[in-house]
Short mmCIF file of C-alpha atoms and ligand atoms in Angstrom, two decimals:
data_model
loop_
_atom_site.label_atom_id
_atom_site.label_comp_id
_atom_site.label_asym_id
_atom_site.label_seq_id
_atom_site.Cartn_x
_atom_site.Cartn_y
_atom_site.Cartn_z
CA MET A 178 64.49 12.59 -40.22
CA CYS A 179 66.90 15.50 -40.42
CA ARG A 180 66.47 18.63 -42.21
CA HIS A 181 68.95 20.06 -44.75
CA LEU A 182 69.55 22.99 -46.92
CA ALA A 183 71.91 24.08 -49.74
CA TRP A 184 72.19 27.35 -51.69
CA LEU A 185 74.25 28.09 -54.61
CA GLY A 186 74.44 31.80 -56.06
CA ALA A 187 75.88 35.17 -54.86
CA PRO A 188 77.39 35.03 -51.40
CA ARG A 189 75.28 34.69 -48.62
CA THR A 190 76.28 34.80 -44.91
CA LEU A 191 75.82 31.69 -42.75
CA ALA A 192 73.72 33.88 -40.72
CA GLN A 193 71.58 34.82 -43.62
CA LEU A 194 71.08 31.31 -44.68
CA LEU A 195 70.66 29.40 -41.60
CA LEU A 196 69.83 31.84 -38.60
CA GLU A 197 68.03 34.80 -39.90
CA PRO A 198 64.97 33.11 -41.85
CA GLU A 199 61.93 32.70 -39.85
CA HIS A 200 61.79 28.84 -40.73
CA GLY A 201 65.47 28.54 -41.38
CA LEU A 202 67.50 25.64 -39.95
CA LEU A 203 67.72 27.14 -36.48
CA ARG A 204 63.53 27.16 -36.26
CA GLN A 205 63.69 23.80 -37.73
CA SER A 206 65.82 22.24 -35.32
CA TRP A 207 63.19 22.89 -32.56
CA ALA A 208 59.91 23.21 -34.86
CA PRO A 209 59.93 21.92 -38.39
CA ARG A 210 56.71 22.36 -40.41
CA ARG A 211 56.82 19.57 -42.72
CA GLN A 212 58.86 16.73 -40.80
CA ALA A 213 56.95 13.49 -40.97
CA HIS A 214 59.30 11.31 -39.10
CA GLY A 215 60.57 12.68 -35.84
CA THR A 216 60.01 16.01 -33.78
CA VAL A 217 62.87 17.90 -33.36
CA ASN A 218 66.53 17.99 -34.73
CA ALA A 219 68.61 18.08 -31.87
CA ASP A 220 71.06 15.78 -32.53
CA GLY A 221 73.86 17.70 -34.08
CA TRP A 222 74.02 19.97 -36.90
CA GLY A 223 76.77 20.67 -39.68
CA VAL A 224 77.71 23.38 -42.33
CA GLY A 225 80.15 23.15 -45.23
CA TRP A 226 80.79 26.07 -47.39
CA TYR A 227 83.45 27.12 -50.37
CA GLY A 228 85.75 30.04 -50.13
CA PRO A 229 89.03 31.18 -51.72
CA ALA A 230 91.64 29.76 -49.55
CA ARG A 231 91.47 26.40 -51.01
CA PRO A 232 89.33 24.03 -53.38
CA GLU A 233 87.94 22.04 -50.65
CA PRO A 234 85.14 23.20 -48.48
CA ALA A 235 85.34 24.46 -44.86
CA ARG A 236 83.26 22.19 -42.65
CA TRP A 237 82.04 22.96 -39.00
CA ARG A 238 79.90 20.18 -37.51
CA SER A 239 78.87 19.71 -33.91
CA ALA A 240 76.81 16.99 -31.92
CA ARG A 241 75.11 19.71 -30.09
CA PRO A 242 71.50 20.85 -31.05
CA LEU A 243 71.94 24.14 -33.43
CA TRP A 244 70.43 26.18 -30.91
CA ALA A 245 72.82 25.30 -28.27
CA GLU A 246 75.94 26.36 -30.40
CA ALA A 247 76.53 29.64 -28.44
CA SER A 248 79.42 30.96 -30.71
CA LEU A 249 77.70 30.62 -34.10
CA ALA A 250 75.58 33.53 -33.83
CA SER A 251 78.85 35.78 -33.67
CA VAL A 252 80.72 33.76 -36.30
CA ALA A 253 77.95 33.26 -38.66
CA PRO A 254 77.31 37.00 -39.82
CA HIS A 255 81.03 37.00 -40.85
CA VAL A 256 81.33 33.83 -43.01
CA ALA A 257 79.86 34.30 -46.67
CA SER A 258 79.85 31.90 -49.40
CA GLY A 259 78.28 31.35 -52.81
CA CYS A 260 78.02 27.71 -52.06
CA VAL A 261 76.75 26.41 -48.84
CA LEU A 262 75.31 23.02 -47.53
CA ALA A 263 74.03 22.55 -44.02
CA ALA A 264 71.81 20.35 -41.93
CA VAL A 265 70.28 19.75 -38.52
CA ARG A 266 70.47 16.20 -37.25
CA SER A 267 67.46 13.67 -35.76
CA ALA A 268 69.42 10.70 -35.29
CA SER A 269 67.80 7.29 -36.49
CA ALA A 270 67.43 4.61 -33.69
CA GLY A 271 70.68 2.84 -33.08
CA MET A 272 72.80 5.41 -34.90
CA PRO A 273 76.24 7.09 -33.29
CA GLY A 274 75.78 10.33 -31.41
CA ASP A 275 79.07 12.06 -32.33
CA GLU A 276 79.81 14.78 -34.78
CA SER A 277 81.39 12.26 -37.06
CA ALA A 278 77.83 11.25 -37.85
CA CYS A 279 76.46 14.49 -38.73
CA ALA A 280 76.13 15.64 -42.25
CA PRO A 281 77.56 17.23 -44.27
CA PHE A 282 80.01 14.24 -45.29
CA ALA A 283 82.94 15.31 -47.47
CA ARG A 284 85.17 13.98 -49.92
CA GLY A 285 87.64 16.06 -51.94
CA ARG A 286 85.53 19.27 -53.27
CA ALA A 287 82.21 17.27 -52.54
CA LEU A 288 79.89 17.79 -49.56
CA LEU A 289 76.61 15.36 -49.20
CA SER A 290 73.85 15.62 -46.52
CA HIS A 291 71.00 12.74 -46.28
CA ASN A 292 67.89 13.15 -44.71
CA GLY A 293 66.35 9.84 -44.14
CA VAL A 294 67.45 6.12 -43.34
CA VAL A 295 68.42 3.12 -45.12
CA ASP A 296 69.36 -0.33 -44.11
CA ARG A 297 73.11 -0.57 -44.31
CA ALA A 298 73.33 -4.24 -45.23
CA VAL A 299 72.13 -3.23 -48.58
CA LEU A 300 75.15 -0.94 -49.29
CA PRO A 301 78.11 -2.31 -51.05
CA ALA A 302 81.10 -3.46 -48.36
CA ALA A 303 83.33 -1.70 -50.40
CA ALA A 304 81.86 1.92 -49.24
CA TRP A 305 82.64 0.86 -45.73
CA PRO A 306 86.39 1.85 -45.46
CA ARG A 307 85.71 5.38 -46.77
CA ALA A 308 82.67 6.21 -44.60
CA GLU A 309 83.24 8.93 -42.04
CA SER A 310 81.04 6.99 -39.35
CA VAL A 311 79.12 3.72 -38.86
CA CYS A 312 76.08 5.83 -39.05
CA ASP A 313 73.78 4.82 -42.12
CA SER A 314 74.09 8.23 -43.78
CA ALA A 315 77.64 8.27 -43.52
CA VAL A 316 78.07 4.74 -45.16
CA LEU A 317 75.44 6.00 -48.00
CA ALA A 318 77.39 9.17 -48.53
CA ALA A 319 80.82 6.91 -49.06
CA HIS A 320 78.78 4.84 -51.67
CA LEU A 321 77.25 7.88 -53.55
CA LEU A 322 80.37 9.92 -53.42
CA ASP A 323 82.18 6.99 -55.33
CA ALA A 324 79.90 8.36 -58.38
CA PRO A 325 78.44 11.91 -57.92
CA ASP A 326 77.58 11.92 -61.61
CA ALA A 327 75.33 8.84 -60.74
CA LEU A 328 73.71 10.11 -57.83
CA GLY A 329 70.10 9.54 -59.43
CA GLU A 330 70.81 5.76 -60.55
CA ARG A 331 72.51 4.95 -56.92
CA VAL A 332 69.82 6.42 -55.28
CA ALA A 333 66.97 4.54 -57.41
CA ALA A 334 69.06 1.26 -56.97
CA VAL A 335 69.86 1.39 -53.16
CA GLY A 336 65.62 2.35 -52.92
CA ALA A 337 64.85 -0.77 -55.04
CA ALA A 338 67.04 -3.03 -52.84
CA ASP A 339 65.71 -1.47 -49.37
CA PRO A 340 61.94 -0.34 -50.07
CA GLY A 341 61.88 1.04 -46.68
CA ALA A 342 64.57 3.46 -47.26
CA ARG A 343 64.26 7.26 -47.19
CA LEU A 344 66.69 8.73 -49.55
CA ASN A 345 66.58 12.31 -49.80
CA VAL A 346 70.06 13.68 -50.58
CA LEU A 347 71.81 17.03 -51.38
CA LEU A 348 75.30 17.02 -53.08
CA THR A 349 77.57 19.54 -54.22
CA ASP A 350 80.99 20.18 -55.59
CA GLY A 351 80.65 24.16 -55.25
CA GLY A 352 79.55 24.41 -58.76
CA ARG A 353 76.27 22.92 -58.94
CA LEU A 354 73.43 21.36 -56.79
CA LEU A 355 72.22 17.74 -57.12
CA ALA A 356 69.45 16.54 -54.91
CA THR A 357 67.14 13.56 -54.56
CA ALA A 358 63.57 13.39 -53.53
CA TRP A 359 62.88 9.71 -52.08
CA GLY A 360 60.56 9.46 -49.29
CA ASP A 361 60.60 12.89 -47.77
CA THR A 362 59.81 16.63 -48.59
CA LEU A 363 61.90 18.57 -50.75
CA SER A 364 61.31 22.26 -51.91
CA VAL A 365 63.29 24.60 -54.37
CA LEU A 366 63.63 28.31 -54.48
CA GLN A 367 64.97 29.92 -57.38
CA THR A 368 65.77 33.73 -56.70
CA ALA A 369 67.29 36.42 -58.90
CA ASP A 370 70.56 35.89 -57.73
CA GLY A 371 70.98 31.95 -56.69
CA VAL A 372 69.05 28.74 -55.92
CA ALA A 373 68.10 27.16 -52.82
CA LEU A 374 67.16 23.59 -52.05
CA ALA A 375 65.73 22.84 -48.68
CA SER A 376 63.64 19.80 -46.94
CA GLU A 377 60.99 22.37 -46.43
CA PRO A 378 60.67 26.36 -47.27
CA PHE A 379 62.72 28.44 -44.82
CA ASP A 380 60.24 31.37 -45.34
CA ASP A 381 56.80 31.97 -46.85
CA ASP A 382 57.88 33.08 -50.40
CA PRO A 383 55.33 31.91 -52.59
CA ALA A 384 57.78 31.11 -55.20
CA TRP A 385 58.96 27.85 -53.48
CA ARG A 386 58.14 24.76 -55.30
CA ASP A 387 57.47 21.12 -53.86
CA VAL A 388 59.85 18.70 -55.83
CA PRO A 389 57.54 15.62 -56.66
CA ASP A 390 58.80 12.28 -54.65
CA ARG A 391 61.20 10.21 -56.71
CA THR A 392 62.93 12.96 -58.31
CA LEU A 393 66.42 14.03 -59.15
CA VAL A 394 67.20 17.57 -58.97
CA THR A 395 69.93 19.10 -60.85
CA ALA A 396 70.36 23.05 -60.27
CA THR A 397 72.67 25.98 -61.05
CA PRO A 398 72.23 29.35 -60.24
CA ALA A 399 70.57 29.95 -63.64
CA SER A 400 68.48 26.67 -63.92
CA VAL A 401 66.73 23.64 -62.19
CA GLU A 402 66.06 20.59 -64.01
CA LEU A 403 63.86 17.97 -62.37
CA THR A 404 64.16 14.19 -63.68
CA ALA A 405 61.98 11.46 -62.65
CA LEU A 406 63.39 8.73 -60.83
N1 LIG B 762 69.98 8.27 -40.45
C1 LIG B 762 70.60 9.37 -40.36
C2 LIG B 762 71.08 9.35 -38.89
O1 LIG B 762 70.80 8.76 -38.19
C3 LIG B 762 69.74 10.51 -40.71
C4 LIG B 762 68.61 10.68 -39.90
C5 LIG B 762 67.61 11.76 -40.59
O2 LIG B 762 67.50 12.18 -41.45
N2 LIG B 762 66.96 12.14 -39.55
O3 LIG B 762 71.73 10.59 -38.62
#
């Protein structure tokens, strides 16, 4: 399982979100605290963020471990955004190893990350031509990005078709965050200036709340709504 993170609120730098927190994605890439499947997340990483230049997000992905991305430490303090979605990857068995298999996946204004595993045979054939990779997460992303407003329904349907699937998803269009907890950990932190959703808390702030399994989260900087799936 990978680890992922989304922030929506006042602008924060990629350094503040990914690199500086004591247990942020950088640390989680080699020492996650709550990861039940896999031990390290060394099979690549990715981040997407929104800026003033155009409506579509910027995206930087790499097949290297996050800790080996030597130039990131100098760039990350200079990139700030009010909406960021990032992930570190532990590839599932048999999945491709190049950066096109790394989250976040993108379409138009949307970004999506998947923590987990799914049998690609249960996903509709119609999703394949839009998948960025043959990786299970990329095909799932193509299917879910066809209907972002139906995220909860689609995750529940895929989960019913593949009972062994783990389907923790983060999805954003830059204006709100949607997430599912389905088979793996998810936590939420509301602060004075925004909201964070993450596979596991990136620090020891007591305000972090665990999201129950089989839940859809709909979040804006001002509100967090949990819906049972
Ligand atoms: N199944 C996806 C992959 O192979 C995600 C794996 C994960 O969550 N660790 O990349």
